mmCIF file of C-alpha atoms in Angstrom:
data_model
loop_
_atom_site.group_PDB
_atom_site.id
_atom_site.type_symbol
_atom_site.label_atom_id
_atom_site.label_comp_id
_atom_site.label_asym_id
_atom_site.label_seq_id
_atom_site.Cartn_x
_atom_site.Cartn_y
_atom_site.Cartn_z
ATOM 1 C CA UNK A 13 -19.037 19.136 0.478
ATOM 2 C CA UNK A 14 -16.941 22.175 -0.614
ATOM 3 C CA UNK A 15 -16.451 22.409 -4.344
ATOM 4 C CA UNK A 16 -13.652 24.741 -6.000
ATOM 5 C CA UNK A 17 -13.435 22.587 -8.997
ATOM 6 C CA UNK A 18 -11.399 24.617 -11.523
ATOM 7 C CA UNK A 19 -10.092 23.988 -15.156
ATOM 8 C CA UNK A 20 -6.373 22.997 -13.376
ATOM 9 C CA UNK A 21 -8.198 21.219 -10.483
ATOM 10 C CA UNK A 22 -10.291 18.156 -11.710
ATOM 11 C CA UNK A 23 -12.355 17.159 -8.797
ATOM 12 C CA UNK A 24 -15.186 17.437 -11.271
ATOM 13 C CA UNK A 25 -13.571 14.361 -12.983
ATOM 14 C CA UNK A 26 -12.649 12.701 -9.798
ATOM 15 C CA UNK A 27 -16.416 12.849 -8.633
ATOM 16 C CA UNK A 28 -17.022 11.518 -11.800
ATOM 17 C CA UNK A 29 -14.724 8.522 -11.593
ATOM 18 C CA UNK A 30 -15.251 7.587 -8.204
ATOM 19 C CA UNK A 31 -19.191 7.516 -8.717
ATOM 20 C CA UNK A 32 -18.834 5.569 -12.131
ATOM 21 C CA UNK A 33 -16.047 3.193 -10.579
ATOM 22 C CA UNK A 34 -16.107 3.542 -6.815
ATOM 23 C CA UNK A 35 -19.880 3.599 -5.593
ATOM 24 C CA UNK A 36 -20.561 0.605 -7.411
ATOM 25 C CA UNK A 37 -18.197 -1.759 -5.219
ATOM 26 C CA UNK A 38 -18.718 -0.333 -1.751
ATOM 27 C CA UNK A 39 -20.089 -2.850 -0.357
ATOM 28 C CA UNK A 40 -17.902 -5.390 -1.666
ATOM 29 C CA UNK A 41 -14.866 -3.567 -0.508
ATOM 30 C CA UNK A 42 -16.560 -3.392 3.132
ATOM 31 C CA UNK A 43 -18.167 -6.841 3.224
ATOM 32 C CA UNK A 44 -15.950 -9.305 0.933
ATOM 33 C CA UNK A 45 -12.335 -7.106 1.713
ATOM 34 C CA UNK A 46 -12.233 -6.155 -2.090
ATOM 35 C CA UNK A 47 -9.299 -3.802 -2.668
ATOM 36 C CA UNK A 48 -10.398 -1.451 -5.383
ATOM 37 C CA UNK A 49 -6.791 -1.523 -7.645
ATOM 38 C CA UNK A 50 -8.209 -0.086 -10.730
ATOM 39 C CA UNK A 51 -9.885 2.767 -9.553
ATOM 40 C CA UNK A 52 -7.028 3.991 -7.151
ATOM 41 C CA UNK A 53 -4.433 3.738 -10.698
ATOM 42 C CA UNK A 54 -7.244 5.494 -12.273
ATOM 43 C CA UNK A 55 -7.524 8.198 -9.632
ATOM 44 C CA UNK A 56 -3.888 8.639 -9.730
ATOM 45 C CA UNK A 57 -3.827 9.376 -13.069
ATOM 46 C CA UNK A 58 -5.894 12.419 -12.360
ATOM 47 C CA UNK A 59 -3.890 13.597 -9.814
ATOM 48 C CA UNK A 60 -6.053 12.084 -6.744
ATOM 49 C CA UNK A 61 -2.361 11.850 -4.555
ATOM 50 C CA UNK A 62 -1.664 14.953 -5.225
ATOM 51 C CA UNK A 63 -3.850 17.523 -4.281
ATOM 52 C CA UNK A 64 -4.643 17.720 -8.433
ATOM 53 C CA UNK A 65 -1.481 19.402 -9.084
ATOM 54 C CA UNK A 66 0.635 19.819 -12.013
ATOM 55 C CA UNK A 67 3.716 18.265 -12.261
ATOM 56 C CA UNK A 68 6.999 20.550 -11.992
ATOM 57 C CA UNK A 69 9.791 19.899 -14.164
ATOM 58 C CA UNK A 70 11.318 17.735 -12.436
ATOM 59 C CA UNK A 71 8.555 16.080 -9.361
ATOM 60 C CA UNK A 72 4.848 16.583 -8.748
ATOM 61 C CA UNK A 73 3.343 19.537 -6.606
ATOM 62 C CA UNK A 74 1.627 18.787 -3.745
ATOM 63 C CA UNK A 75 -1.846 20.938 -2.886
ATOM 64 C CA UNK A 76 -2.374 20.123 0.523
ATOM 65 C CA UNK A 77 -6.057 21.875 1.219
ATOM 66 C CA UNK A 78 -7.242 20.696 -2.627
ATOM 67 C CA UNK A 79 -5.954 17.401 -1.726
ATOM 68 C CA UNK A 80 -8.583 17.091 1.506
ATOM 69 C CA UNK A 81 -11.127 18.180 -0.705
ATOM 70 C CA UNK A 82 -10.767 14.745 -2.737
ATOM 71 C CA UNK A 83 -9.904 12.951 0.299
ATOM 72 C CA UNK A 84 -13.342 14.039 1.727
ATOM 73 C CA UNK A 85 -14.890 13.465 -1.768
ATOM 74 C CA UNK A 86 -14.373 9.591 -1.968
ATOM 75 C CA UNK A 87 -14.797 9.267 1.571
ATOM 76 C CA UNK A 88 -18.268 10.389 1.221
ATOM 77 C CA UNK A 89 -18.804 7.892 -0.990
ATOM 78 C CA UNK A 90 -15.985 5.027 0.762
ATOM 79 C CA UNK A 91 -14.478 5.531 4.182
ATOM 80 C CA UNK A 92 -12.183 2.467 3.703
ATOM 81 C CA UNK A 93 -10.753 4.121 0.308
ATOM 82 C CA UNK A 94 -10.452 7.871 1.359
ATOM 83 C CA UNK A 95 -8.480 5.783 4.251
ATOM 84 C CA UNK A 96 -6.636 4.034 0.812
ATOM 85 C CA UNK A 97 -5.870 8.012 -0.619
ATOM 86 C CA UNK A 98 -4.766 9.187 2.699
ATOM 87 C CA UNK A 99 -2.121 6.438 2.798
ATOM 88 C CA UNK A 100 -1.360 7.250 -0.866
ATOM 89 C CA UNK A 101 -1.067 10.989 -0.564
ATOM 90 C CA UNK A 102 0.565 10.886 2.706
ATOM 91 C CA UNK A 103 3.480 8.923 1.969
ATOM 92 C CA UNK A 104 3.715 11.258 -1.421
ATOM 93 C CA UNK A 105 3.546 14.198 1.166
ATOM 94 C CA UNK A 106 6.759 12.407 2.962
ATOM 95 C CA UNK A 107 8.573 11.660 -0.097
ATOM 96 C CA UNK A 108 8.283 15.409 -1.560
ATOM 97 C CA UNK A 109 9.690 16.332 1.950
ATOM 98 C CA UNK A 110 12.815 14.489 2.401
ATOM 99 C CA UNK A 111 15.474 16.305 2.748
ATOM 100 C CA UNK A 112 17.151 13.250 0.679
ATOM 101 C CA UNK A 113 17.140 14.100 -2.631
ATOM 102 C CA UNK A 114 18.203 10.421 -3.709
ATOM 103 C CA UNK A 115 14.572 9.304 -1.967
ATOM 104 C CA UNK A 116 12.525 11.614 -3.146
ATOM 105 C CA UNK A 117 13.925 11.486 -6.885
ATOM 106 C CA UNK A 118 13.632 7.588 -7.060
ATOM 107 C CA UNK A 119 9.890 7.048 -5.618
ATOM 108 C CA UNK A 120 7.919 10.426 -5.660
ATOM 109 C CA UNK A 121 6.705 10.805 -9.208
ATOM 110 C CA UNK A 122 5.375 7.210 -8.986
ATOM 111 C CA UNK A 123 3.616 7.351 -5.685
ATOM 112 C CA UNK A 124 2.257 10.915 -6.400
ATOM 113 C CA UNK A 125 1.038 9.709 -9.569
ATOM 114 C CA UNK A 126 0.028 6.148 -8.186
ATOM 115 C CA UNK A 127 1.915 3.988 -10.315
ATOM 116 C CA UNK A 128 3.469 2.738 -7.122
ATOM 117 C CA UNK A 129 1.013 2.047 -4.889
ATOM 118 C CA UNK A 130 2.183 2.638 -0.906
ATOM 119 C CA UNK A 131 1.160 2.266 2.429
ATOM 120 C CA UNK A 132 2.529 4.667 5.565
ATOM 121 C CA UNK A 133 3.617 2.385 8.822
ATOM 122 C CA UNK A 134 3.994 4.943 11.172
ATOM 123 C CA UNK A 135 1.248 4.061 13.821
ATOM 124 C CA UNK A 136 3.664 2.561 16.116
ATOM 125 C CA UNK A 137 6.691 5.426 15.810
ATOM 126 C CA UNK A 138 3.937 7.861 16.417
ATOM 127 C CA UNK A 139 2.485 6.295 19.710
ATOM 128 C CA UNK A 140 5.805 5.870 20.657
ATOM 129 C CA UNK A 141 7.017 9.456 20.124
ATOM 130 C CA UNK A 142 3.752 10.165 22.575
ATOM 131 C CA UNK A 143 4.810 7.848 25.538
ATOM 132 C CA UNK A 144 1.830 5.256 24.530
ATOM 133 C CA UNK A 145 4.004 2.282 23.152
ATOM 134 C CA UNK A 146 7.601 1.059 22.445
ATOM 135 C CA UNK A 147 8.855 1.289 19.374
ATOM 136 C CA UNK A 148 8.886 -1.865 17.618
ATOM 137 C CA UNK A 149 11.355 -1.731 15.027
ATOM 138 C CA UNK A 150 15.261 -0.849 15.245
ATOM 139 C CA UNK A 151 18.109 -0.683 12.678
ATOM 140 C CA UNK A 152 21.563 -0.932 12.710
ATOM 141 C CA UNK A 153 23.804 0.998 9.895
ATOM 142 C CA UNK A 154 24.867 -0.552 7.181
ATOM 143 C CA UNK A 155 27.412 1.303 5.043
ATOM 144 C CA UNK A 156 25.063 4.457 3.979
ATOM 145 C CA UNK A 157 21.826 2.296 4.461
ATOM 146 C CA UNK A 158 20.488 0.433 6.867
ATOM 147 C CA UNK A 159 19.244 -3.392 8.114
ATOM 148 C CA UNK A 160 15.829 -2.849 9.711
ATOM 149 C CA UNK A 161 14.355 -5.854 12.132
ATOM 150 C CA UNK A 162 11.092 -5.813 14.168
ATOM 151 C CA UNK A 163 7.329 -6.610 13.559
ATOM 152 C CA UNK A 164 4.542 -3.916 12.514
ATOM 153 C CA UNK A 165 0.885 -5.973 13.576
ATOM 154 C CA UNK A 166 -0.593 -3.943 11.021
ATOM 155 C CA UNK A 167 0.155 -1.546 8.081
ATOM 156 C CA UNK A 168 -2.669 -0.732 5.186
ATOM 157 C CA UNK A 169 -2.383 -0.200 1.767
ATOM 158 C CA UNK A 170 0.613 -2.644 1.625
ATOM 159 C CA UNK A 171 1.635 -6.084 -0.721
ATOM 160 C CA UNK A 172 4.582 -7.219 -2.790
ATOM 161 C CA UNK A 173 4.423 -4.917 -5.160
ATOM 162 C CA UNK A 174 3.718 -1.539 -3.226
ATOM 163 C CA UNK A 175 5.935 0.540 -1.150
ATOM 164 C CA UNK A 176 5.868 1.248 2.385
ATOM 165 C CA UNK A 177 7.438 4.145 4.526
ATOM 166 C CA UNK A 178 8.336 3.035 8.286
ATOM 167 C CA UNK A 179 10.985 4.304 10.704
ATOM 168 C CA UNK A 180 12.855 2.247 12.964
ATOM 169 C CA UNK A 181 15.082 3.282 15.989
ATOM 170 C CA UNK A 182 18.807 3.434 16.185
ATOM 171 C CA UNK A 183 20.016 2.644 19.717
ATOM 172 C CA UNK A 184 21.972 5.403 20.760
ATOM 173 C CA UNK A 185 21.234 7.890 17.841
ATOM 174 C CA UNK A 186 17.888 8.805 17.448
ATOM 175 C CA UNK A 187 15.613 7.725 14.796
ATOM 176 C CA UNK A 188 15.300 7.217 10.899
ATOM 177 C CA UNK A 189 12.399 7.140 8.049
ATOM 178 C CA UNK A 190 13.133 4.887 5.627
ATOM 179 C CA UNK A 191 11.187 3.803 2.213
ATOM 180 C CA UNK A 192 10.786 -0.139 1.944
ATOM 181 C CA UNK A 193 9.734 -2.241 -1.228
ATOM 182 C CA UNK A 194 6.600 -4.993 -0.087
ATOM 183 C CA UNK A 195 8.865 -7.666 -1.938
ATOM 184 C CA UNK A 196 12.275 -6.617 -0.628
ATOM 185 C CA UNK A 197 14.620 -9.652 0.796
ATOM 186 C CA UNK A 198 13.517 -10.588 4.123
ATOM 187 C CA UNK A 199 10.838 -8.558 4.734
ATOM 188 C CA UNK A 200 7.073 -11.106 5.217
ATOM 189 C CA UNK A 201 3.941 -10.149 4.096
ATOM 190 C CA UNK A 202 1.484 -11.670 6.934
ATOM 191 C CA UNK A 203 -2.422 -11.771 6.754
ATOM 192 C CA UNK A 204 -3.963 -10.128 9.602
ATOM 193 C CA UNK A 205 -6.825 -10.896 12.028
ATOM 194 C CA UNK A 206 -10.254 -9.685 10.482
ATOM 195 C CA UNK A 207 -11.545 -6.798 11.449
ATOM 196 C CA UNK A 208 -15.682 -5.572 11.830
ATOM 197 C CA UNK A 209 -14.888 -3.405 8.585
ATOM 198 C CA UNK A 210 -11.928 -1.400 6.744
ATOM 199 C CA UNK A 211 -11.139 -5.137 5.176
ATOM 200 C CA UNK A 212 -10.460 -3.767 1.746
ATOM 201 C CA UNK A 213 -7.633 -1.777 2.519
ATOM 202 C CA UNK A 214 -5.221 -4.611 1.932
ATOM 203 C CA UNK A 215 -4.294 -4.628 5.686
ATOM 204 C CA UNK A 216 -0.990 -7.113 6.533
ATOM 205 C CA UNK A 217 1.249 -8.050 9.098
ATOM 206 C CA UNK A 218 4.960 -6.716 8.206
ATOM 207 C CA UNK A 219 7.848 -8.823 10.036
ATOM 208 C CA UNK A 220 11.561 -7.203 9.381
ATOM 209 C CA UNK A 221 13.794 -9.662 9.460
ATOM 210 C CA UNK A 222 17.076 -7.792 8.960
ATOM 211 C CA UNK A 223 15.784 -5.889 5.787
ATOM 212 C CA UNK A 224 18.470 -3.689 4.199
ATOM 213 C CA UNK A 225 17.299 -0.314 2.985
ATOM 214 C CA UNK A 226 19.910 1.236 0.656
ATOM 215 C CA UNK A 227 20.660 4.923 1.193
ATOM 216 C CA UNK A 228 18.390 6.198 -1.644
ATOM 217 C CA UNK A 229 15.685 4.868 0.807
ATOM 218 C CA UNK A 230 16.161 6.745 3.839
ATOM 219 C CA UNK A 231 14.219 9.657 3.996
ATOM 220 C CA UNK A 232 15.576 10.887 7.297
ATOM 221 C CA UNK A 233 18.228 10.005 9.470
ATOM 222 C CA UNK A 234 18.702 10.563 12.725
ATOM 223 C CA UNK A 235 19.514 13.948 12.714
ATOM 224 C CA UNK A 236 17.178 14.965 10.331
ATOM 225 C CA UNK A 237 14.007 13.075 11.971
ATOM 226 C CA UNK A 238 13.333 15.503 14.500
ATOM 227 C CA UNK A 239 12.963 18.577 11.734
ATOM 228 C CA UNK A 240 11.324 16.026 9.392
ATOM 229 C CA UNK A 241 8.530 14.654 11.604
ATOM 230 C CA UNK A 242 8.046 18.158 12.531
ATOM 231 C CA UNK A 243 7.813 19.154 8.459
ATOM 232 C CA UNK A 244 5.021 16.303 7.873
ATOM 233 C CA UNK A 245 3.163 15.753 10.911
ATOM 234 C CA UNK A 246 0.544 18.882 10.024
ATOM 235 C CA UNK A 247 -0.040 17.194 6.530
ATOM 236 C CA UNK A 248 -0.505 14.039 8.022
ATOM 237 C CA UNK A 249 -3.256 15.027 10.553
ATOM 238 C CA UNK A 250 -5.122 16.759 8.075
ATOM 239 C CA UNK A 251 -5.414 14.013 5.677
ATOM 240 C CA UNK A 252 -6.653 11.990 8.120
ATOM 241 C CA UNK A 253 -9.535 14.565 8.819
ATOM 242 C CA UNK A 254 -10.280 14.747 5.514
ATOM 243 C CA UNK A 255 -11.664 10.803 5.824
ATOM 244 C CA UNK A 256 -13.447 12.196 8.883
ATOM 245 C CA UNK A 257 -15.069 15.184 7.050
ATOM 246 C CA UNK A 258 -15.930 12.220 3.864
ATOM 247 C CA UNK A 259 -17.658 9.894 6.482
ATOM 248 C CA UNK A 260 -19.704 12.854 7.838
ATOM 249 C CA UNK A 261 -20.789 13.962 4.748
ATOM 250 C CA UNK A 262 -21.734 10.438 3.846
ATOM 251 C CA UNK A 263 -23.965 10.339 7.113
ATOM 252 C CA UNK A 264 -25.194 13.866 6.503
ATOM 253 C CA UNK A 265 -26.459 12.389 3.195
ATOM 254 C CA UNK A 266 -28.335 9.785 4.654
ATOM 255 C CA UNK A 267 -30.493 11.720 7.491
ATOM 256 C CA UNK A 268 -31.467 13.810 4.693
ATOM 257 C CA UNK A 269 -32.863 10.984 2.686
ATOM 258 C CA UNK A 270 -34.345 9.251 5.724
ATOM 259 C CA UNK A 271 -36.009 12.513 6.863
ATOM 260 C CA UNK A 272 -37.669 12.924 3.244
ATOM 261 C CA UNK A 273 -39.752 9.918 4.127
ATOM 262 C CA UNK A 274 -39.483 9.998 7.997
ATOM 263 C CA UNK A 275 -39.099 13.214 9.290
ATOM 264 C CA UNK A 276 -42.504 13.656 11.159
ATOM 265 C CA UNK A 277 -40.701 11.410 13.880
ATOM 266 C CA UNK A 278 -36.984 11.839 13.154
ATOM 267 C CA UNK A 279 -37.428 15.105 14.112
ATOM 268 C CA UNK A 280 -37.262 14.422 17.791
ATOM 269 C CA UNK A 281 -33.841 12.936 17.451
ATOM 270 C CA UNK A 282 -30.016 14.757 18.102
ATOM 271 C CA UNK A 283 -27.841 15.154 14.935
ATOM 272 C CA UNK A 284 -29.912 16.610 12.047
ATOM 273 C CA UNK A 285 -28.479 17.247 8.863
ATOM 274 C CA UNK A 286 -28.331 20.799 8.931
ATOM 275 C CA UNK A 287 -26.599 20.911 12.061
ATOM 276 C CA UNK A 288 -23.852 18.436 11.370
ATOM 277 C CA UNK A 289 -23.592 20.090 8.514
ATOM 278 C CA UNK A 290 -22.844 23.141 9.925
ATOM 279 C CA UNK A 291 -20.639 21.806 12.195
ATOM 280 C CA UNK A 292 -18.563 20.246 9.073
ATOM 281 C CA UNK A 293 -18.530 23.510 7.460
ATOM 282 C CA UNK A 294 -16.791 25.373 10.244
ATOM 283 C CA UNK A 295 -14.113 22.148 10.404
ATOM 284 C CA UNK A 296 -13.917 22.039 6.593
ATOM 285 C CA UNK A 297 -12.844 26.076 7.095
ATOM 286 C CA UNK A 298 -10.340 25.788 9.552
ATOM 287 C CA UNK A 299 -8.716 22.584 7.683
ATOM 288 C CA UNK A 300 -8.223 24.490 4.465
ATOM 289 C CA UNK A 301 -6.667 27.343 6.543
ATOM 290 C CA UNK A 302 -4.176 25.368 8.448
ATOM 291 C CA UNK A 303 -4.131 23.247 4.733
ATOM 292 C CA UNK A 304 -1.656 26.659 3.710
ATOM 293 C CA UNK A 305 -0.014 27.046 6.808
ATOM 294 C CA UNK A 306 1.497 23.544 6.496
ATOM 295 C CA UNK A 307 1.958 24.081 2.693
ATOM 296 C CA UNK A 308 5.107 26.014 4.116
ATOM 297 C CA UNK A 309 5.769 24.433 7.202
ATOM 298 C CA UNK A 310 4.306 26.972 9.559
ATOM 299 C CA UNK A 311 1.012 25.235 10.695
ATOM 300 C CA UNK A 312 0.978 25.136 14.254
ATOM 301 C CA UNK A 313 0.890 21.457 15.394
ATOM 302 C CA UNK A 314 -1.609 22.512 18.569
ATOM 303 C CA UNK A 315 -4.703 23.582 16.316
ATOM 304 C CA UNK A 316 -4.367 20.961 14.224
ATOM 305 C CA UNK A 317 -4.712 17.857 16.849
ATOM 306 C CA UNK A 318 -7.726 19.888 18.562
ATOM 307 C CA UNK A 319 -9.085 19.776 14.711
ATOM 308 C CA UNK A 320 -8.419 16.415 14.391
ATOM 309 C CA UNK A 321 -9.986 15.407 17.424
ATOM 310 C CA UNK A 322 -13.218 17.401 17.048
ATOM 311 C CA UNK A 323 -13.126 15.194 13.024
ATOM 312 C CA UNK A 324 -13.283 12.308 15.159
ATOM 313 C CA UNK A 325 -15.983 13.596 17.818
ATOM 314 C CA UNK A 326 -18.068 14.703 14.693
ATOM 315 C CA UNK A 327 -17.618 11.490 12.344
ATOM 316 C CA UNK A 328 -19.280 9.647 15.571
ATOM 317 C CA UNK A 329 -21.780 12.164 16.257
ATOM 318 C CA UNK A 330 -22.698 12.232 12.824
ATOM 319 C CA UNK A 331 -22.697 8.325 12.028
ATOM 320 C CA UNK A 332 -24.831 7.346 15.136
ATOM 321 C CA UNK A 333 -27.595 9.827 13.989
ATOM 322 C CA UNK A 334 -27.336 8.083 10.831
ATOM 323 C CA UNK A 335 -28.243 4.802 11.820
ATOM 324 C CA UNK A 336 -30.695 6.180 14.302
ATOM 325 C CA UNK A 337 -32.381 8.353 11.661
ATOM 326 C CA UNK A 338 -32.771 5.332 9.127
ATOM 327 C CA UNK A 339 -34.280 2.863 11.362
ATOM 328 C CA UNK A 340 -34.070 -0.606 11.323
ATOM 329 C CA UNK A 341 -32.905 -0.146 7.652
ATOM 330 C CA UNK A 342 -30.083 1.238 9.544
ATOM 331 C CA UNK A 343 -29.589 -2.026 11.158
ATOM 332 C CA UNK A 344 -29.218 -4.042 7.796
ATOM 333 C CA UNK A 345 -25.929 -4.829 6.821
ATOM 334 C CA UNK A 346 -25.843 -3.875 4.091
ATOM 335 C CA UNK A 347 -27.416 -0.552 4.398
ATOM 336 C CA UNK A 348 -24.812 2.663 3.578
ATOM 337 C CA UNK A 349 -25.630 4.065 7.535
ATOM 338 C CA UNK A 350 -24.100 0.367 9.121
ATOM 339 C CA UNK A 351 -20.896 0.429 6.938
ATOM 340 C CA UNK A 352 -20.878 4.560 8.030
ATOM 341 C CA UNK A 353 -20.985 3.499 11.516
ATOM 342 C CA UNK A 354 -17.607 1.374 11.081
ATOM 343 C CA UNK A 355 -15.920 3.618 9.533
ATOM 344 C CA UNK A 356 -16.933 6.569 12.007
ATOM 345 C CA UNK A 357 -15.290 4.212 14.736
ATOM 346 C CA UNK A 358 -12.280 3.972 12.475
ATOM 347 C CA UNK A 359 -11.393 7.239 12.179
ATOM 348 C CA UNK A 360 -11.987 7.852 15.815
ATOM 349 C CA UNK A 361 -9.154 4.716 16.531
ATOM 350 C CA UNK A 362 -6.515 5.023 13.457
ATOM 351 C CA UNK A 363 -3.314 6.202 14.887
ATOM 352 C CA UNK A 364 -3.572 9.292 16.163
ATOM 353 C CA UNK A 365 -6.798 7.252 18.122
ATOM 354 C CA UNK A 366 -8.705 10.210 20.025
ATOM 355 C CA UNK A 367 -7.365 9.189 23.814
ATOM 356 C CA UNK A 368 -4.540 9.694 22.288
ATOM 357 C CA UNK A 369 -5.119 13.102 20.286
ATOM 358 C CA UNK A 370 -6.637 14.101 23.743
ATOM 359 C CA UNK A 371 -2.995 12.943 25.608
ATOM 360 C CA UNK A 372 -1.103 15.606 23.030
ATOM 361 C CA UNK A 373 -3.261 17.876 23.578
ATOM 362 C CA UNK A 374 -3.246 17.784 27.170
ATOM 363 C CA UNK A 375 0.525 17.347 27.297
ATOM 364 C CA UNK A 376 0.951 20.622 24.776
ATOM 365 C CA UNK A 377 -1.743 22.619 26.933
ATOM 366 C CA UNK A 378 0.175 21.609 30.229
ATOM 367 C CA UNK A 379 3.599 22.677 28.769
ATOM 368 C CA UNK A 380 2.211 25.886 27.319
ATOM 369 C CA UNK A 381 0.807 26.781 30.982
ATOM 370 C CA UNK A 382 4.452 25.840 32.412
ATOM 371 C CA UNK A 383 6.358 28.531 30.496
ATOM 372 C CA UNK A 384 3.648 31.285 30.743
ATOM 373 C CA UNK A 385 3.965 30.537 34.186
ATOM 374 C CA UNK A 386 8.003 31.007 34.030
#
């Protein structure tokens, strides 16, 4: 992977933590759903949510492009836990840009940081805003707050004692974002069905039942949403990637090892290591570029789907020549190229899934032809 480690950017400390801490319990967070607590509060200590940025005087900076770079990092070691530090970072990445400054004074510092852990339920809002779904939860107002109700099947990086960032729909008005504490007043925690991997990302069912969310929650009302989903939706996209570009490397790692001891035969196979990793390279380049565009809001949202879709297209590419490359080693369970495999799917479903990063970008080409054509 890329590697700009600098004396104010400690990825040299993160690699060091997550091989001392993280490698070691892979397969336990894969095969027995162990969440890995300690070494996300360690992580966040060295500014893993953040990009590795310094704190301001009064909040945390936010480096979006160094903040893919340690995405990517522990996802080449964990593709369920970069999936963990994209939840993380992203909902720090929402709470630095609310244009409430009640919200963003009262959780950012401790989500940035990680001392409150948090989980981002947008999947359904952001379906919806495509024409996929319906939305499945509404509010109502309540004074300068709001009482959410409605069902989320499944939100990640969520419990009692984390936060989670959701939006809800206000018949007649439009929209909100609003910041939710896992052991608020009538809000249930539900297990979920298991899945064939990503169990140790603390995965739950989330049932509103008239939750009120004070006004130093709401990070967007309805006539802010429109600006504000607009603000973070570049950041978002990108973070994801960054688990694609981790689960790639991962792979890439693996058909070079297999090819040290196999590569008279593995050599008539698609998807060598050289190529895929030339392929990341050229992603890995463009994501760092449209990394500072959406630093200031300016990234436009077109390139950065078509990015995120070619992440996906990759992470597959790359994890099937993986398991192909190892063998029937890469049939074990247990075996790093199996557990890459599920994790390639995942990043190729997670909300954006790519049918529908391929429906945006469709719909954006089509509209784009309609007003040259004007």
């Amino acid at each position: 992977m890329s590697h700009t480690a600098t004396p104010d950017f400690p990825l040299d400390a993160i690699a060091a933590l997550t091989r001392t801490e993280l490698l070691p319990l892979a397969n336990a967070i894969d095969q027995e759903g162990f969440y890995p607590l300690a070494y996300l509060r360690q992580l966040g200590a060295l500014g893993g949510f953040r990009g590795g940025a310094a704190h301001t005087s009064d909040a945390p900076d936010f480096d979006l492009a160094r903040q893919i770079e340690i995405t990517e990092h522990v996802g080449s070691v964990c593709g369920s836990t970069a999936f963990l530090v994209w939840c993380q970072s992203t909902c720090a990445w929402y709470l630095l840009h609310t244009p409430n400054e009640a919200a963003r004074r009262r959780y950012v510092e401790r989500v940035a940081d990680g001392e409150l852990l948090a989980g981002t339920g947008m999947s359904n809002t952001v379906k919806h805003l495509a024409g996929i779904e319906k939305i499945l939860l509404t509010a109502k107002h309540d004074g300068d707050g709001y009482v959410v109700d409605g069902i989320l099947p499944w939100v990640s990086n969520v419990g009692a004692d984390h936060l989670v960032v959701v939006a809800a729909e206000v018949p007649g008005e439009g929209y909100i974002m609003v910041a939710v504490e896992g052991g608020a007043s009538h809000l249930e925690l539900h297990p979920c069905p298991a899945f064939s991997g990503m169990e140790g990302t603390q995965t739950l069912n989330l049932r509103f039942r008239g939750v009120s969310v004070a006004a130093d929650s709401v990070l967007a009302h309805p006539h802010q949403f429109a600006h504000y989903l607009q603000r973070i939706k570049a950041g978002f996209l990108l973070g994801q990637a960054a688990m694609g570009f981790g689960v790639t490397a991962g792979c890439i790692r693996t058909i070079h090892d297999s090819n040290a001891f196999s590569a008279h035969v593995n050599a008539f196979l698609d998807g060598q290591d050289n190529e895929l990793a030339a392929e990341l390279a050229t992603l890995r380049t463009q994501a760092a570029a449209l990394a500072a565009q959406a630093q200031t809001g300016l990234a436009p949202i077109l390139p950065v789907l078509e990015l995120r879709a070619r992440t996906s297209e990759l992470t597959l590419k790359a994890a099937n020549s993986a398991v192909l490359h190892a063998g029937a080693k890469g049939y074990q369970r247990r075996h790093p190229a199996q557990r890459r495999l599920r994790e390639a799917v995942f990043v190729a479903i997670v909300t954006p899934a790519l049918k529908h990063l391929r429906k945006e970008i469709h719909d954006l080409r089509h509209q784009r032809h309609q007003a040259e054509a004007a």
